[in-house]
PDB file of C-alpha atoms in Angstrom:
ATOM      1  CA  UNK A 772      28.763  20.027  31.891  1.00  0.00           C
ATOM      2  CA  UNK A 773      28.836  17.428  29.205  1.00  0.00           C
ATOM      3  CA  UNK A 774      29.425  13.748  28.681  1.00  0.00           C
ATOM      4  CA  UNK A 775      29.200  11.437  31.659  1.00  0.00           C
ATOM      5  CA  UNK A 776      29.316  14.272  34.213  1.00  0.00           C
ATOM      6  CA  UNK A 777      26.361  15.956  32.550  1.00  0.00           C
ATOM      7  CA  UNK A 778      24.460  12.688  32.316  1.00  0.00           C
ATOM      8  CA  UNK A 779      25.134  11.927  35.964  1.00  0.00           C
ATOM      9  CA  UNK A 780      23.988  15.371  37.067  1.00  0.00           C
ATOM     10  CA  UNK A 781      20.846  15.128  34.979  1.00  0.00           C
ATOM     11  CA  UNK A 782      19.915  11.609  36.076  1.00  0.00           C
ATOM     12  CA  UNK A 783      20.603  12.073  39.794  1.00  0.00           C
ATOM     13  CA  UNK A 784      19.774  15.773  40.146  1.00  0.00           C
ATOM     14  CA  UNK A 785      16.879  15.101  42.513  1.00  0.00           C
ATOM     15  CA  UNK A 786      19.180  13.484  45.094  1.00  0.00           C
ATOM     16  CA  UNK A 787      17.866   9.977  44.453  1.00  0.00           C
ATOM     17  CA  UNK A 788      19.452   6.864  45.880  1.00  0.00           C
ATOM     18  CA  UNK A 789      21.024   4.160  43.740  1.00  0.00           C
ATOM     19  CA  UNK A 790      20.024   0.530  44.298  1.00  0.00           C
ATOM     20  CA  UNK A 791      20.416  -2.704  42.407  1.00  0.00           C
ATOM     21  CA  UNK A 792      17.663  -4.169  40.245  1.00  0.00           C
ATOM     22  CA  UNK A 793      16.296  -6.257  43.127  1.00  0.00           C
ATOM     23  CA  UNK A 794      14.591  -3.119  44.420  1.00  0.00           C
ATOM     24  CA  UNK A 795      12.174  -2.682  41.525  1.00  0.00           C
ATOM     25  CA  UNK A 796       9.410  -0.195  42.413  1.00  0.00           C
ATOM     26  CA  UNK A 797      11.310   0.831  45.548  1.00  0.00           C
ATOM     27  CA  UNK A 798       9.682   4.242  45.686  1.00  0.00           C
ATOM     28  CA  UNK A 799      10.127   7.877  44.810  1.00  0.00           C
ATOM     29  CA  UNK A 800      13.740   9.020  44.560  1.00  0.00           C
ATOM     30  CA  UNK A 801      15.163   5.506  44.307  1.00  0.00           C
ATOM     31  CA  UNK A 802      17.194   4.913  41.152  1.00  0.00           C
ATOM     32  CA  UNK A 803      17.324   1.321  39.899  1.00  0.00           C
ATOM     33  CA  UNK A 804      18.934  -0.044  36.735  1.00  0.00           C
ATOM     34  CA  UNK A 805      16.873  -0.375  33.598  1.00  0.00           C
ATOM     35  CA  UNK A 806      16.344  -4.055  32.872  1.00  0.00           C
ATOM     36  CA  UNK A 807      17.102  -5.781  29.601  1.00  0.00           C
ATOM     37  CA  UNK A 808      13.991  -5.991  27.373  1.00  0.00           C
ATOM     38  CA  UNK A 809      12.129  -9.308  27.594  1.00  0.00           C
ATOM     39  CA  UNK A 810      12.399  -9.781  23.832  1.00  0.00           C
ATOM     40  CA  UNK A 811      16.197 -10.034  24.115  1.00  0.00           C
ATOM     41  CA  UNK A 812      16.963  -6.792  22.284  1.00  0.00           C
ATOM     42  CA  UNK A 813      19.720  -4.502  23.548  1.00  0.00           C
ATOM     43  CA  UNK A 814      19.048  -1.493  25.692  1.00  0.00           C
ATOM     44  CA  UNK A 815      19.306   1.895  24.030  1.00  0.00           C
ATOM     45  CA  UNK A 816      22.715   3.594  24.431  1.00  0.00           C
ATOM     46  CA  UNK A 817      21.356   6.175  26.889  1.00  0.00           C
ATOM     47  CA  UNK A 818      19.876   3.413  29.068  1.00  0.00           C
ATOM     48  CA  UNK A 819      23.165   1.492  29.011  1.00  0.00           C
ATOM     49  CA  UNK A 820      25.001   4.692  30.018  1.00  0.00           C
ATOM     50  CA  UNK A 821      22.509   5.245  32.845  1.00  0.00           C
ATOM     51  CA  UNK A 822      23.059   1.678  34.124  1.00  0.00           C
ATOM     52  CA  UNK A 823      26.830   2.155  33.910  1.00  0.00           C
ATOM     53  CA  UNK A 824      26.588   5.370  35.947  1.00  0.00           C
ATOM     54  CA  UNK A 825      24.495   3.654  38.620  1.00  0.00           C
ATOM     55  CA  UNK A 826      27.037   0.826  38.870  1.00  0.00           C
ATOM     56  CA  UNK A 827      29.767   3.424  39.292  1.00  0.00           C
ATOM     57  CA  UNK A 828      27.911   5.016  42.196  1.00  0.00           C
ATOM     58  CA  UNK A 829      26.519   1.893  43.839  1.00  0.00           C
ATOM     59  CA  UNK A 830      29.906   0.259  44.443  1.00  0.00           C
ATOM     60  CA  UNK A 831      30.900   3.153  46.705  1.00  0.00           C
ATOM     61  CA  UNK A 832      27.930   2.619  49.002  1.00  0.00           C
ATOM     62  CA  UNK A 833      28.416  -1.144  48.994  1.00  0.00           C
ATOM     63  CA  UNK A 834      32.116  -0.766  49.827  1.00  0.00           C
ATOM     64  CA  UNK A 835      31.342   1.668  52.633  1.00  0.00           C
ATOM     65  CA  UNK A 836      28.784  -0.640  54.168  1.00  0.00           C
ATOM     66  CA  UNK A 837      31.175  -3.597  53.830  1.00  0.00           C
ATOM     67  CA  UNK A 838      33.743  -1.639  55.843  1.00  0.00           C
ATOM     68  CA  UNK A 839      31.154  -0.849  58.514  1.00  0.00           C
ATOM     69  CA  UNK A 840      29.868  -4.400  58.938  1.00  0.00           C
ATOM     70  CA  UNK A 841      33.410  -5.743  58.798  1.00  0.00           C
ATOM     71  CA  UNK A 842      34.447  -3.479  61.655  1.00  0.00           C
ATOM     72  CA  UNK A 843      31.231  -3.428  63.705  1.00  0.00           C
ATOM     73  CA  UNK A 844      29.976  -6.977  64.170  1.00  0.00           C
ATOM     74  CA  UNK A 845      26.741  -5.771  65.735  1.00  0.00           C
ATOM     75  CA  UNK A 846      25.664  -4.457  62.311  1.00  0.00           C
ATOM     76  CA  UNK A 847      25.890  -7.884  60.660  1.00  0.00           C
ATOM     77  CA  UNK A 848      22.704  -9.378  62.095  1.00  0.00           C
ATOM     78  CA  UNK A 849      20.513  -6.813  63.740  1.00  0.00           C
ATOM     79  CA  UNK A 850      16.941  -7.104  64.927  1.00  0.00           C
ATOM     80  CA  UNK A 851      16.558  -3.462  65.879  1.00  0.00           C
ATOM     81  CA  UNK A 852      13.739  -1.321  64.547  1.00  0.00           C
ATOM     82  CA  UNK A 853      14.382   0.182  61.093  1.00  0.00           C
ATOM     83  CA  UNK A 854      13.652   3.586  62.637  1.00  0.00           C
ATOM     84  CA  UNK A 855      16.542   3.232  65.087  1.00  0.00           C
ATOM     85  CA  UNK A 856      19.152   1.486  62.958  1.00  0.00           C
ATOM     86  CA  UNK A 857      19.991   4.757  61.203  1.00  0.00           C
ATOM     87  CA  UNK A 858      21.279   6.276  64.439  1.00  0.00           C
ATOM     88  CA  UNK A 859      23.415   3.223  65.155  1.00  0.00           C
ATOM     89  CA  UNK A 860      24.866   3.168  61.631  1.00  0.00           C
ATOM     90  CA  UNK A 861      25.577   6.915  61.877  1.00  0.00           C
ATOM     91  CA  UNK A 862      27.419   6.386  65.174  1.00  0.00           C
ATOM     92  CA  UNK A 863      29.409   3.504  63.677  1.00  0.00           C
ATOM     93  CA  UNK A 864      30.273   5.673  60.676  1.00  0.00           C
ATOM     94  CA  UNK A 865      31.521   8.508  62.896  1.00  0.00           C
ATOM     95  CA  UNK A 866      33.605   6.114  64.983  1.00  0.00           C
ATOM     96  CA  UNK A 867      35.032   4.539  61.826  1.00  0.00           C
ATOM     97  CA  UNK A 868      35.945   7.979  60.483  1.00  0.00           C
ATOM     98  CA  UNK A 869      37.628   8.752  63.797  1.00  0.00           C
ATOM     99  CA  UNK A 870      39.483   5.441  63.705  1.00  0.00           C
ATOM    100  CA  UNK A 871      40.688   6.043  60.133  1.00  0.00           C
ATOM    101  CA  UNK A 872      41.465   9.691  60.987  1.00  0.00           C
ATOM    102  CA  UNK A 873      39.027  10.856  58.323  1.00  0.00           C
ATOM    103  CA  UNK A 874      37.260  13.719  59.987  1.00  0.00           C
ATOM    104  CA  UNK A 875      35.479  16.428  58.010  1.00  0.00           C
ATOM    105  CA  UNK A 876      36.847  19.951  58.230  1.00  0.00           C
ATOM    106  CA  UNK A 877      35.371  21.966  61.088  1.00  0.00           C
ATOM    107  CA  UNK A 878      33.403  24.983  59.956  1.00  0.00           C
TER     108      UNK A 878
END
């Protein structure tokens, strides 16, 4: 692999999650953009490429969640435990896939 595909594989090889810069120090495995230096200088080309790759991945997750909360009003403002919300989101995702007739191949 080379170019952007190689860079993407190298940067996200550990299965990390991509978040926006508001999640600074979010924890192990969480990929956040590299911020602009405080002195106003430009980021190095590899750091700019890394940020561009994260943007390219993050929009997919944001779009998916927008579809879910647009369809399932209960997900908009929830007070449920963070431990249990995953099961509810998973159920909503499966129902949305069923509704859109996007079902994974049976194995």
